[in-house]
Short mmCIF file of C-alpha atoms in Angstrom, two decimals:
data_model
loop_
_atom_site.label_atom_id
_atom_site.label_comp_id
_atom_site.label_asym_id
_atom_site.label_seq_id
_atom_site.Cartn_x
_atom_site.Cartn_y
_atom_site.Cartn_z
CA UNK P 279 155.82 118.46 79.10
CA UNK P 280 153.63 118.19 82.21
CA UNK P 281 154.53 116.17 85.14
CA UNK P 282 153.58 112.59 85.60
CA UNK P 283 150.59 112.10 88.44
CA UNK P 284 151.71 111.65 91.93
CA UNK P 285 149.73 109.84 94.08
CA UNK P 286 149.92 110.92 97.62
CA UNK P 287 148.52 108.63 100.96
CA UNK P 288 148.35 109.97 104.06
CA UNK P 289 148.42 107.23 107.19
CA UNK P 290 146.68 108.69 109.91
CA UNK P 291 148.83 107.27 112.60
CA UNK P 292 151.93 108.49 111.54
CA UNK P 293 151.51 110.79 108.97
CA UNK P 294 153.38 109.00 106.52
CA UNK P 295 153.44 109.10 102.96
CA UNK P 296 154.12 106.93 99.60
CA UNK P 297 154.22 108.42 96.48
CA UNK P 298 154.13 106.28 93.00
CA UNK P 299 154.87 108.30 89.23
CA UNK P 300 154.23 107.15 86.13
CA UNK P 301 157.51 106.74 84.26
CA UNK P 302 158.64 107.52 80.59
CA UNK P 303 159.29 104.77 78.34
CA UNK P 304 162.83 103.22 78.35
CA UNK P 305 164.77 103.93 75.17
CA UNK P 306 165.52 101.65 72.28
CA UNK P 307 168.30 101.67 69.68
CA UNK P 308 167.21 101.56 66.10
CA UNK P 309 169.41 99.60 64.06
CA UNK P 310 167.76 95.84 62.14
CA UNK P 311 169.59 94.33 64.77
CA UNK P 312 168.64 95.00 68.43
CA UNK P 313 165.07 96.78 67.08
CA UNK P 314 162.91 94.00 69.08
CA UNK P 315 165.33 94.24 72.41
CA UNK P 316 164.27 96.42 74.99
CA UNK P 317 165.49 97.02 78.47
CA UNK P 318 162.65 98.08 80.87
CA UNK P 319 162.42 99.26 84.35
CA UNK P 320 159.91 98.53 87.17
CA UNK P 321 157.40 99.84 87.95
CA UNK P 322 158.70 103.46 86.73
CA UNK P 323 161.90 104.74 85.25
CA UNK P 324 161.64 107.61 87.81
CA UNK P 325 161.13 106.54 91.57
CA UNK P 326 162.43 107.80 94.79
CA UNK P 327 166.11 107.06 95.68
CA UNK P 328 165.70 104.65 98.30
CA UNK P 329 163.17 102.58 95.95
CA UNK P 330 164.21 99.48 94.05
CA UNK P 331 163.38 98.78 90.62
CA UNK P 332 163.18 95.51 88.36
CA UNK P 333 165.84 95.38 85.39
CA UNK P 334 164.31 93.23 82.53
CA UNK P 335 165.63 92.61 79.02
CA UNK P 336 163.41 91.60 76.36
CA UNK P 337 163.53 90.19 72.80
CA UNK P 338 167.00 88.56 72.80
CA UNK P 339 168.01 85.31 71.29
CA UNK P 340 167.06 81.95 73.11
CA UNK P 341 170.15 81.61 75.91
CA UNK P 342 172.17 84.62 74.58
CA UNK P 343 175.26 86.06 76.94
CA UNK P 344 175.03 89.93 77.03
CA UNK P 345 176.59 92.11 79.29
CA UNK P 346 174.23 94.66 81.33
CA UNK P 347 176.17 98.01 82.78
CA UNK P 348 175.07 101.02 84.67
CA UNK P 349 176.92 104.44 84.44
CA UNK P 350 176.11 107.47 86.27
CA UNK P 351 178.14 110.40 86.90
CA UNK P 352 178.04 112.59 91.10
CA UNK P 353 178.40 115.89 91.44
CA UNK P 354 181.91 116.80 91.55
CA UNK P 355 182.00 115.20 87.62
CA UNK P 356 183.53 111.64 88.54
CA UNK P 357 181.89 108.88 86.40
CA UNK P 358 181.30 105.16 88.38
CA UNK P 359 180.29 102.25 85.98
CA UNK P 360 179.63 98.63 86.79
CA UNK P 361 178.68 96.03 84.57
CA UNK P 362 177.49 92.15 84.68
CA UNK P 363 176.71 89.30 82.39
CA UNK P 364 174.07 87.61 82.01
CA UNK P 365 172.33 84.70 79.91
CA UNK P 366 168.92 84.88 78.95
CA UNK P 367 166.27 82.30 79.08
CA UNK P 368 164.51 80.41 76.65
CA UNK P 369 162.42 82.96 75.69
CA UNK P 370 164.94 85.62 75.30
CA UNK P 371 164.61 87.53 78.29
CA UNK P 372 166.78 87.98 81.69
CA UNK P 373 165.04 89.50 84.63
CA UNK P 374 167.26 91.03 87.68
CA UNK P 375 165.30 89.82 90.16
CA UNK P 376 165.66 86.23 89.23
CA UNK P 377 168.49 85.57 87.20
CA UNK P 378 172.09 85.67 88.35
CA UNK P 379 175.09 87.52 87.07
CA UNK P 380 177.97 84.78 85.99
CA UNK P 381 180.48 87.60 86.06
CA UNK P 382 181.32 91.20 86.48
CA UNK P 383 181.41 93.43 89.00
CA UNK P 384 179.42 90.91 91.20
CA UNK P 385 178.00 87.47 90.66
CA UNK P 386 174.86 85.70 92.13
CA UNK P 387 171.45 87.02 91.82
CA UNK P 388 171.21 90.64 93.08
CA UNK P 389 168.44 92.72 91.61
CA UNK P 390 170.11 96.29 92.67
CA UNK P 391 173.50 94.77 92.25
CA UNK P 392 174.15 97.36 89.29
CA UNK P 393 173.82 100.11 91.57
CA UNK P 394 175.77 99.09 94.66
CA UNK P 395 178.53 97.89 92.97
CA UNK P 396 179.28 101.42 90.94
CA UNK P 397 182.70 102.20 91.07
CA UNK P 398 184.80 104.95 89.72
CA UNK P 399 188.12 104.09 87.92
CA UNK P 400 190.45 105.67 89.92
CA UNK P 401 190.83 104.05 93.64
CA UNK P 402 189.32 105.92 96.85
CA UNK P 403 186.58 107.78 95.47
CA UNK P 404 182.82 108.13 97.30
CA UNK P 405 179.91 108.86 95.01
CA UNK P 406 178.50 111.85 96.23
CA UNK P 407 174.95 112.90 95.97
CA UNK P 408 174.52 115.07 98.25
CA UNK P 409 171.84 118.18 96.62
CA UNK P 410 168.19 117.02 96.90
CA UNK P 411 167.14 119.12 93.94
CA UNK P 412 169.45 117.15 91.50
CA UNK P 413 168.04 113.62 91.19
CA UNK P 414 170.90 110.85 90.76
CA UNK P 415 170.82 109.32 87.18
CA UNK P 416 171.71 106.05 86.25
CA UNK P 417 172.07 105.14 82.46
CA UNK P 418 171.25 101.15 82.41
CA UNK P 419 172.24 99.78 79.01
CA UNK P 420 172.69 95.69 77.49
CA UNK P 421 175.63 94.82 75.09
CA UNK P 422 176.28 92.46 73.27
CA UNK P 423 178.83 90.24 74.57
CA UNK P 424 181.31 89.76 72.15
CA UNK P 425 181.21 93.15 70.52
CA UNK P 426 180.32 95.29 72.95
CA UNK P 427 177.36 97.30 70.63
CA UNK P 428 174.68 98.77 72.68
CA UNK P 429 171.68 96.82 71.92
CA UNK P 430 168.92 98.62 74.34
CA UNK P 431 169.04 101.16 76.97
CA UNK P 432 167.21 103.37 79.63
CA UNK P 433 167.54 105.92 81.82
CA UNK P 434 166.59 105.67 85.82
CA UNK P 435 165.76 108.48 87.53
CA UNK P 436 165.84 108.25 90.95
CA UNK P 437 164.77 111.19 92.89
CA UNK P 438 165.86 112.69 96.48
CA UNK P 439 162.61 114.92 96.54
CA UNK P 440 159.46 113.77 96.15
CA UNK P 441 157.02 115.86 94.98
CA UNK P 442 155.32 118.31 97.38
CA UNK P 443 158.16 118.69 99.89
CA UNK P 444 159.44 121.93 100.29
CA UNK P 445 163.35 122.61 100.42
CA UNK P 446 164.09 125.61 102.54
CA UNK P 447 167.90 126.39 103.28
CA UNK P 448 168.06 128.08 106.82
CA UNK P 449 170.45 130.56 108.22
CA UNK P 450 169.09 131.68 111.76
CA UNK P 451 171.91 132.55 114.62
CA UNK P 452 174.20 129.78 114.51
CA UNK P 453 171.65 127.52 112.08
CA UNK P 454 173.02 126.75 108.85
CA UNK P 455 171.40 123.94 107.27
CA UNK P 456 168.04 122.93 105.38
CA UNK P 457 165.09 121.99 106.36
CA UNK P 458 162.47 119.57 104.39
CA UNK P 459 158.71 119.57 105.08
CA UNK P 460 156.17 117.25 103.89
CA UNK P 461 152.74 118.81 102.43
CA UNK P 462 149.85 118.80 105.04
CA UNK P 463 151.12 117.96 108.64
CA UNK P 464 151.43 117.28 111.43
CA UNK P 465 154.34 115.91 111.38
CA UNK P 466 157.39 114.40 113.80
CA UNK P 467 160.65 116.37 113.58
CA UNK P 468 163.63 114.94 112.90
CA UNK P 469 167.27 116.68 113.30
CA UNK P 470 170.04 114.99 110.65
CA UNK P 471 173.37 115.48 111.86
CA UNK P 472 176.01 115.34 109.36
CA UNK P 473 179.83 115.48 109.44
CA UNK P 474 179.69 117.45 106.62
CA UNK P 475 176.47 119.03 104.43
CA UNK P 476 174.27 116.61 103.14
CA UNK P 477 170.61 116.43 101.84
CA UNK P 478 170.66 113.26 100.96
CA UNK P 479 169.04 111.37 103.84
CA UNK P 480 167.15 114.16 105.35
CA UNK P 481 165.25 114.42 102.08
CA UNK P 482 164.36 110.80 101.96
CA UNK P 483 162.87 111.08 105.81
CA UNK P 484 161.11 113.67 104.90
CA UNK P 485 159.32 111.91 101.85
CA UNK P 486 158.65 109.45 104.65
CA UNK P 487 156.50 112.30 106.53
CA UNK P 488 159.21 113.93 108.64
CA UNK P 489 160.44 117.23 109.01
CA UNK P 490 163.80 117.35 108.87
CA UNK P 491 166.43 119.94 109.12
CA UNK P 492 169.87 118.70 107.83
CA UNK P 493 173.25 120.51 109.44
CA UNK P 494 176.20 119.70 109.73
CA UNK P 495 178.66 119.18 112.51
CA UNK P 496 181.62 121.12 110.31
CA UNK P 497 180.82 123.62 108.21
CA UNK P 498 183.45 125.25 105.62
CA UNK P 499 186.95 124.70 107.28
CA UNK P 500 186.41 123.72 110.50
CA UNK P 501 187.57 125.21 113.89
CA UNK P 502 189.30 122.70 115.61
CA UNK P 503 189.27 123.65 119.23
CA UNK P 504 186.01 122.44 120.70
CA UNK P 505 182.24 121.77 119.75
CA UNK P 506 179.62 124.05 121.37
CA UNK P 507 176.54 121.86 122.27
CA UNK P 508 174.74 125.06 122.25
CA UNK P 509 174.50 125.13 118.63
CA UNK P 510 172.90 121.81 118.42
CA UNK P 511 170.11 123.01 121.12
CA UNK P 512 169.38 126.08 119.32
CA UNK P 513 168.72 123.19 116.11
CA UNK P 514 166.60 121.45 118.13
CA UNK P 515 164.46 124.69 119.61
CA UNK P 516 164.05 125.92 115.93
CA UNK P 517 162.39 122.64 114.85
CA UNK P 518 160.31 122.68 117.46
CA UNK P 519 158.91 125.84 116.65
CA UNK P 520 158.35 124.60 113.42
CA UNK P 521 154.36 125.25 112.79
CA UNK P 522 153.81 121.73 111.16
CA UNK P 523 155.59 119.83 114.08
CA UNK P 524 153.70 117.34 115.95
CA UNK P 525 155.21 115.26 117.72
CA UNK P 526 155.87 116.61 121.44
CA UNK P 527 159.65 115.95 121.14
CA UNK P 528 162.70 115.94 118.79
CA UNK P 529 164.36 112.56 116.81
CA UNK P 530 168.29 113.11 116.05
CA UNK P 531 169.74 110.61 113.45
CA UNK P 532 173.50 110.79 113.57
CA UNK P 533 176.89 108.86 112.05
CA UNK P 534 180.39 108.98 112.78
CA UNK P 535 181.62 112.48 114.62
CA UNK P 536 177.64 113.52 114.90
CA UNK P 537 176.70 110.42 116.90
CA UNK P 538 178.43 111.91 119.94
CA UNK P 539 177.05 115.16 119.10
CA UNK P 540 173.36 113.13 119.50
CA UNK P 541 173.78 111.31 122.22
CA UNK P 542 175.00 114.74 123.92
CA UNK P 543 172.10 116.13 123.40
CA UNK P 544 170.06 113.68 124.73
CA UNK P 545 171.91 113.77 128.28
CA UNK P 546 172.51 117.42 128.79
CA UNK P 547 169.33 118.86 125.97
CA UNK P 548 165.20 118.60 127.09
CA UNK P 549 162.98 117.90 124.49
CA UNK P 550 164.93 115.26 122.54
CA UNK P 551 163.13 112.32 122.69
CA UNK P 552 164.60 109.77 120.21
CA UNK P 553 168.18 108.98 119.33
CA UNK P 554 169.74 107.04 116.18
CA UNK P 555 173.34 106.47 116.61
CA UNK P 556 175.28 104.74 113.75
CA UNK P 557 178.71 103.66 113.92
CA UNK P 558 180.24 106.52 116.01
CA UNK P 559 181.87 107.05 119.32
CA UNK P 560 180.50 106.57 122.80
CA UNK P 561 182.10 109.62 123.94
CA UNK P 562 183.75 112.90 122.76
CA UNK P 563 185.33 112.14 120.31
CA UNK P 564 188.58 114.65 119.60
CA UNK P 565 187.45 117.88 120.48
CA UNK P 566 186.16 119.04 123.98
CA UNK P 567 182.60 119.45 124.25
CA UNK P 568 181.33 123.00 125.85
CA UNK P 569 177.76 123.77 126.94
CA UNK P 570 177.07 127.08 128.24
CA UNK P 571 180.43 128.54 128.66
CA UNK P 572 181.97 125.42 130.71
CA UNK P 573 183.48 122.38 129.25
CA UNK P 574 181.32 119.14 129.86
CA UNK P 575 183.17 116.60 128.04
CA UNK P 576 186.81 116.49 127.48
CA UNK P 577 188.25 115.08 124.23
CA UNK P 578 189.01 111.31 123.56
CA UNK P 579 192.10 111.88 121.86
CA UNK P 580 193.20 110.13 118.60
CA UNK P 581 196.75 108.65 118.04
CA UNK P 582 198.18 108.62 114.75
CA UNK P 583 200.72 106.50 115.59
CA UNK P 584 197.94 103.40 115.46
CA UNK P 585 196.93 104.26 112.15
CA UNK P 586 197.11 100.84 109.83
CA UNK P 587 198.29 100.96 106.24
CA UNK P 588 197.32 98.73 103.60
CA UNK P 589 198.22 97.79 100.18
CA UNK P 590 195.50 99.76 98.62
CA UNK P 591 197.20 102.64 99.74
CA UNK P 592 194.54 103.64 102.37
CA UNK P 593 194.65 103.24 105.91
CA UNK P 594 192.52 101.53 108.81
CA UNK P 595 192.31 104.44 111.11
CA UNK P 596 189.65 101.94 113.96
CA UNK P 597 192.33 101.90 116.10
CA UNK P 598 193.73 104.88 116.78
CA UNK P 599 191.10 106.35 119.48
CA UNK P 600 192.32 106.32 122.92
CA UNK P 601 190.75 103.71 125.41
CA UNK P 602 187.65 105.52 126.55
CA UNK P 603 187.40 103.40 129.46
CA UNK P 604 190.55 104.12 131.05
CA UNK P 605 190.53 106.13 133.94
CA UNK P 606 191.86 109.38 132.61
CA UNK P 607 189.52 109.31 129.67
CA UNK P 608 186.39 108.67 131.71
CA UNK P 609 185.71 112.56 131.38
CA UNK P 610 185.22 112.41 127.87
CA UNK P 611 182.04 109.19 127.84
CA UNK P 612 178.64 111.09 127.54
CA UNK P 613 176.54 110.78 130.32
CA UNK P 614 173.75 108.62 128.33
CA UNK P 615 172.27 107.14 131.31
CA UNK P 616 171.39 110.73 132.09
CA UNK P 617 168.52 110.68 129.29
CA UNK P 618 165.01 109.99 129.49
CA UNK P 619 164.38 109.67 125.61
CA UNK P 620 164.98 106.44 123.49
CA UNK P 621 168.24 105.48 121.86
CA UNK P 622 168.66 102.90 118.77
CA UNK P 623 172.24 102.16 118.98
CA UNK P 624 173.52 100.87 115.43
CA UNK P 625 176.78 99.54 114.59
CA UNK P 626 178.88 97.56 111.83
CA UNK P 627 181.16 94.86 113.07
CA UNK P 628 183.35 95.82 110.11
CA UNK P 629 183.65 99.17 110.82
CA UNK P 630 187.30 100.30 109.45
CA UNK P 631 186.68 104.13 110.79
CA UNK P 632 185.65 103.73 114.59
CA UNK P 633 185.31 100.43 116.38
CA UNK P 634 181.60 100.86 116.75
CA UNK P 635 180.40 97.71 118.29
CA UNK P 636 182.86 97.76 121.10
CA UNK P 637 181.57 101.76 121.51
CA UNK P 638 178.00 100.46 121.09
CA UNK P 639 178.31 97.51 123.88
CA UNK P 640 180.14 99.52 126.82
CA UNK P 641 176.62 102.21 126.28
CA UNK P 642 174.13 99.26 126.40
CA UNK P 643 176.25 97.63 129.18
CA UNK P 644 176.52 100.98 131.13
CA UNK P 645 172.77 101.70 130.58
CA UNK P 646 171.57 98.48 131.85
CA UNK P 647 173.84 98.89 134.84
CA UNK P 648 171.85 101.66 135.89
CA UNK P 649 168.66 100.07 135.11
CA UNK P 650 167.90 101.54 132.17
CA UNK P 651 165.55 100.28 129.62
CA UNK P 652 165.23 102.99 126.94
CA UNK P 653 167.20 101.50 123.94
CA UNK P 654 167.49 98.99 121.47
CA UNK P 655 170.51 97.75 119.73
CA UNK P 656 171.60 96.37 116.24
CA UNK P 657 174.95 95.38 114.58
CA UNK P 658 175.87 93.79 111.12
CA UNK P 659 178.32 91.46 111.06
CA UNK P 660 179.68 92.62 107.42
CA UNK P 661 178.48 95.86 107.16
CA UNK P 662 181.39 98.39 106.79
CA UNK P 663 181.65 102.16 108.06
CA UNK P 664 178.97 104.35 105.18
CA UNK P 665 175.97 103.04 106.15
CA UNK P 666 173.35 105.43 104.48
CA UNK P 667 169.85 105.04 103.16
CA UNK P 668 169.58 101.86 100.08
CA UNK P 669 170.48 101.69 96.51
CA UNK P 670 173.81 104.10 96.51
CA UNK P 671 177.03 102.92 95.40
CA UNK P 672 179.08 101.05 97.53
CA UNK P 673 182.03 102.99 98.82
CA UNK P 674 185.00 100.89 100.15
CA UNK P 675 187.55 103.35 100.75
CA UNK P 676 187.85 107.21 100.26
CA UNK P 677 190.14 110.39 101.13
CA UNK P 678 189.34 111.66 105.04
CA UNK P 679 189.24 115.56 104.85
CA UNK P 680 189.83 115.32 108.77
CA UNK P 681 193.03 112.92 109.00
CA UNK P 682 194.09 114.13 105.69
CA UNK P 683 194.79 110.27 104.24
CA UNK P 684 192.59 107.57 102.22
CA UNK P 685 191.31 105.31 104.72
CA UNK P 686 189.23 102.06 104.54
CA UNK P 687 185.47 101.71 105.42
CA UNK P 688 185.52 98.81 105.90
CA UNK P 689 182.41 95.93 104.92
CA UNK P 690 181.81 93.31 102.51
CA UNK P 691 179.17 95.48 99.51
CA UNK P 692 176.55 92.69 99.53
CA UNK P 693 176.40 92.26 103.00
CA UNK P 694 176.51 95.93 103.62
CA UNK P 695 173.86 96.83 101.08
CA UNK P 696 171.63 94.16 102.58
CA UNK P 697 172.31 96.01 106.10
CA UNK P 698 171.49 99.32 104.52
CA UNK P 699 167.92 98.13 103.48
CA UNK P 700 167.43 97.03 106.85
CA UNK P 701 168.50 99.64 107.88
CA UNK P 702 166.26 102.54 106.87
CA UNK P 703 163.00 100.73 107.53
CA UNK P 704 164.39 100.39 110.99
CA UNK P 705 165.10 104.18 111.60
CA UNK P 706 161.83 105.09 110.07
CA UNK P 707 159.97 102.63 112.69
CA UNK P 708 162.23 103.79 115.74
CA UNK P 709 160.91 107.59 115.21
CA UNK P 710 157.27 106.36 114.49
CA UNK P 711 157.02 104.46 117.55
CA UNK P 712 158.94 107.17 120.09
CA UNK P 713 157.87 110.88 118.03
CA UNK P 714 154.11 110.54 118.67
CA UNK P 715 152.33 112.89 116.64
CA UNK P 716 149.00 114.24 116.69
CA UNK P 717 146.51 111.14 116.30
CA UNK P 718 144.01 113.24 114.18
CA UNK P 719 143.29 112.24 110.70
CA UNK P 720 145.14 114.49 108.26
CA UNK P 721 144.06 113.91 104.74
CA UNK P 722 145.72 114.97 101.85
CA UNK P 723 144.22 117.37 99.04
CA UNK P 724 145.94 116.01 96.13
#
C-alpha cells in the first residue's frame, strides 16, 4: 500500500519544518453490540512522537461508564498498560480533551494522560524507545465497564522519523553515533549527548530542521578512568563539516553525566555556540576530565555511603556527590564563565538523581559574578530527573547500570509531563535564536 501524503513547509528563517499524514481508519469490533462505537484519533492515527492526539469515543449509551486503556510494548519486550474510566455524555460520546477520568491510573482531565501514565507491571522499569526506525505503538482500546469486553479500538502510530530525514550511523576515528539530516538545507547543527545510545530525541530535532548527530558519553562497557574531551571536539568538527550545515556554530543538548561533558566543551572547545544543560552536574562529575594529554578537570567524587533507600526498594542517590564548592573540589567546576556561546541551564526541583537546581544556581550565580550575560535559566518545581521530549511514559524509578541499584527519579508524572511539553518548544527556540543559519529562502520540492 502506498504511503500517505506528507506535507512538507519550509520557514525561511529557520529552516524548520512540520509535517502532517493522513492516517488509517481506527478499527472497530464487529459483534451486534459495540458495531456503532468507535474510538477515533486526532487528526491522524500516525503522527510524530512528540505530537498529541485527541482520544474520542463515539456511539455509546447516554452517560455510560467504560474504561479506556492503552498498551504498548519497548524494545527489550516489556509490555506498560494504563487504563482510565470515563462517563460519556448525553450523546454517547467522551472526548479526552474535555472530559475527565474518575479513576485509573490518573484522574482529572488529561488528554495524553494514557500515554504518560504507562507503566509496566513489574516495579523499576523505563520504557525504552530508543531506535528511530521503529515507531512506538500504542494500542488505545474502550471496555466496557463491568465486563471488561473490548467494545472499539485503534492503533496510534507515533513516529521518531519523519519522512525525508535520512538516518546515517557514523563510525569516523573516535565517532560512533548517528547522525539525522533534514531534506533540503541549510540547516543548524545540533550535537545530542547521551549517557548511553539513543535516537530518540535527536530524531525529533531533526524533524524540527536540525542536523543532529546522536553519541553517547559511554559506549558498550565503559572505561572508567577518565573522559577525553577530545572525543567530543572531534563530534563537534565532524558536524561542522557537514555539507548541509548552516549555522556558523555548533548547539550541544545534554542530560545527566553529558551535561558536564557540554558545558566542557563550551569553555575549553571553539565553535560551540549554544548549550542546553538539563539536570546534570556543574562540574566533573566522577571521572577526571583530560584534554590534550593533560588533565583539566579533576573528578567530583561520589559517596555511596549517602545513598537513601526507600520502601520501593530503590534508592535516592541526589545526595551522594561531594560538595563541589568546597575548597578541595574547586578543581573539578568547569570553567563556564570561560565561554562566549549561550547556555540554557534547565533543572527539576525534584530531581532524585543529581541535585540540579542547587548545580544550576552556583553556574548562574558564578556567571553573573563575572559579568556574564550569556544564559538563561529554567526549573520545574515537580518535574523529576527523565526529562525528555513529550508524550513518553512516565518513568518514576529504574535500575542505574552505573551505581548498579534501582534508584528514584524523582517528580510528580503530571507535573513532569507538563514540564516536558514546555520543555521541547523551549530547546527548539534556544537553538533558533543562537544557531543562525543562512537567511536565504530554501524551498522545499515536495
Amino acid at each position: 500500500s502506498q504511503s500517505p501524503p506528507c506535507i512538507l513547509q519550509l520557514s525561511r528563517k529557520t529552516s524548520c519544518y512540520n509535517r502532517s499524514w493522513g492516517g488509517s481508519k481506527p478499527r472497530r469490533t464487529h459483534n451486534s453490540m459495540s458495531a456503532q462505537i468507535s474510538l477515533t484519533l486526532l487528526p491522524s492515527a500516525r503522527c510524530l512522537f512528540d505530537e498529541p492526539v485527541q482520544v474520542k469515543v463515539a456511539g455509546l449509551r447516554s452517560n455510560q461508564l467504560v474504561t479506556l486503556r492503552a498498551r504498548s510494548t519497548d524494545e527489550r519486550g516489556v509490555v506498560f498498560n494504563s487504563s482510565a474510566s470515563y462517563r460519556a455524555d448525553g450523546s454517547g460520546e467522551i472526548d479526552l480533551n474535555r472530559d475527565a477520568s474518575l479513576s485509573g491510573s490518573y484522574v482529572g482531565v488529561e488528554p495524553m494522560g494514557l500515554l504518560r501514565s504507562l507503566k509496566a507491571d513489574t516495579s523499576h522499569k523505563y520504557f525504552y524507545k530508543d531506535k528511530a526506525l521503529e515507531p512506538f505503538m500504542v494500542n488505545f482500546s474502550v471496555h466496557e465497564e463491568e465486563e471488561g469486553g473490548i467494545l472499539a479500538e485503534a492503533t496510534n502510530e507515533r513516529r521518531l522519523i519523519g519522512d525525508g530525514v535520512m538516518r546515517v550511523p557514523v563510525e569516523v576515528g573516535n565517532i560512533q553515533g548517528v547522525l539525522f539530516t533534514p531534506p533540503e538545507g541549510p540547516f543548524p547543527a545540533v550535537l545530542d549527548l547521551g549517557t548511553l545510545m539513543s535516537e530518540k530525541r535527536a530524531s525529533l530535532l531533526a524533524n524540527k530542521g536540525f542536523i543532529v548527530l546522536a553519541l553517547p558519553i559511554f559506549i558498550g562497557k565503559p572505561k572508567l578512568e577518565r573522559m577525553n574531551l577530545d572525543d567530543f571536539e572531534e563530534a563537534v568538527k565532524f558536524l561542522q563539516n557537514q555539507p548541509k550545515v548552516g549555522s556558523k556554530g555548533v548547539g550541544v543538548i545534554s542530560q545527566s553525566k553529558g551535561a558536564d561533558i557540554a558545558l566542557s566543551l563550551a569553555a575549553f572547545v571553539p565553535g560551540v555556540e549554544a548549550v542546553v544543560w538539563i539536570n546534570g552536574c556543574s562540574a566533573s562529575a566522577v571521572l577526571p576530565l583530560y584534554y590534550k594529554n593533560r588533565q583539566i578537570l579533576s573528578a567530583l567524587k561520589f559517596d555511596m555511603n549517602k545513598v537513601i533507600s526507600t520502601q520501593s526498594g530503590a534508592f535516592i542517590i541526589k545526595y551522594a556527590m561531594h560538595d563541589s564548592l568546597k575548597e578541595e573540589n574547586k578543581a573539578s567546576l568547569v570553567p563556564i564563565e570561560r565561554a562566549s556561546g549561550q547556555f540554557l541551564f534547565v533543572a527539576s526541583e525534584d530531581d532524585f538523581n543529581w541535585d540540579s537546581k542547587a548545580y544550576m544556581d552556583e553556574m548562574v550565580d558564578r556567571l553573573k559574578r563575572h559579568g556574564k550575560e550569556n544564559f538563561e535559566s529554567v526549573s520545574y518545581p515537580e518535574a523529576g530527573h527523565y526529562l525528555e521530549p513529550p508524550f513518553g511514559p512516565y518513568c518514576h524509578s529504574s535500575f542505574h547500570g552505573f551505581v548498579g541499584i534501582p534508584v528514584l527519579w524523582g517528580g510528580e508524572p503530571r507535573a513532569h509531563a507538563a514540564a516536558e511539553v514546555h520543555l521541547w518548544s523551549k530547546i527548539q527556540e534556544f537553538f533558533r535564536t543562537h544557531l543562525d543559519c543562512d537567511k536565504t529562502e530554501t524551498k522545499s520540492k515536495l
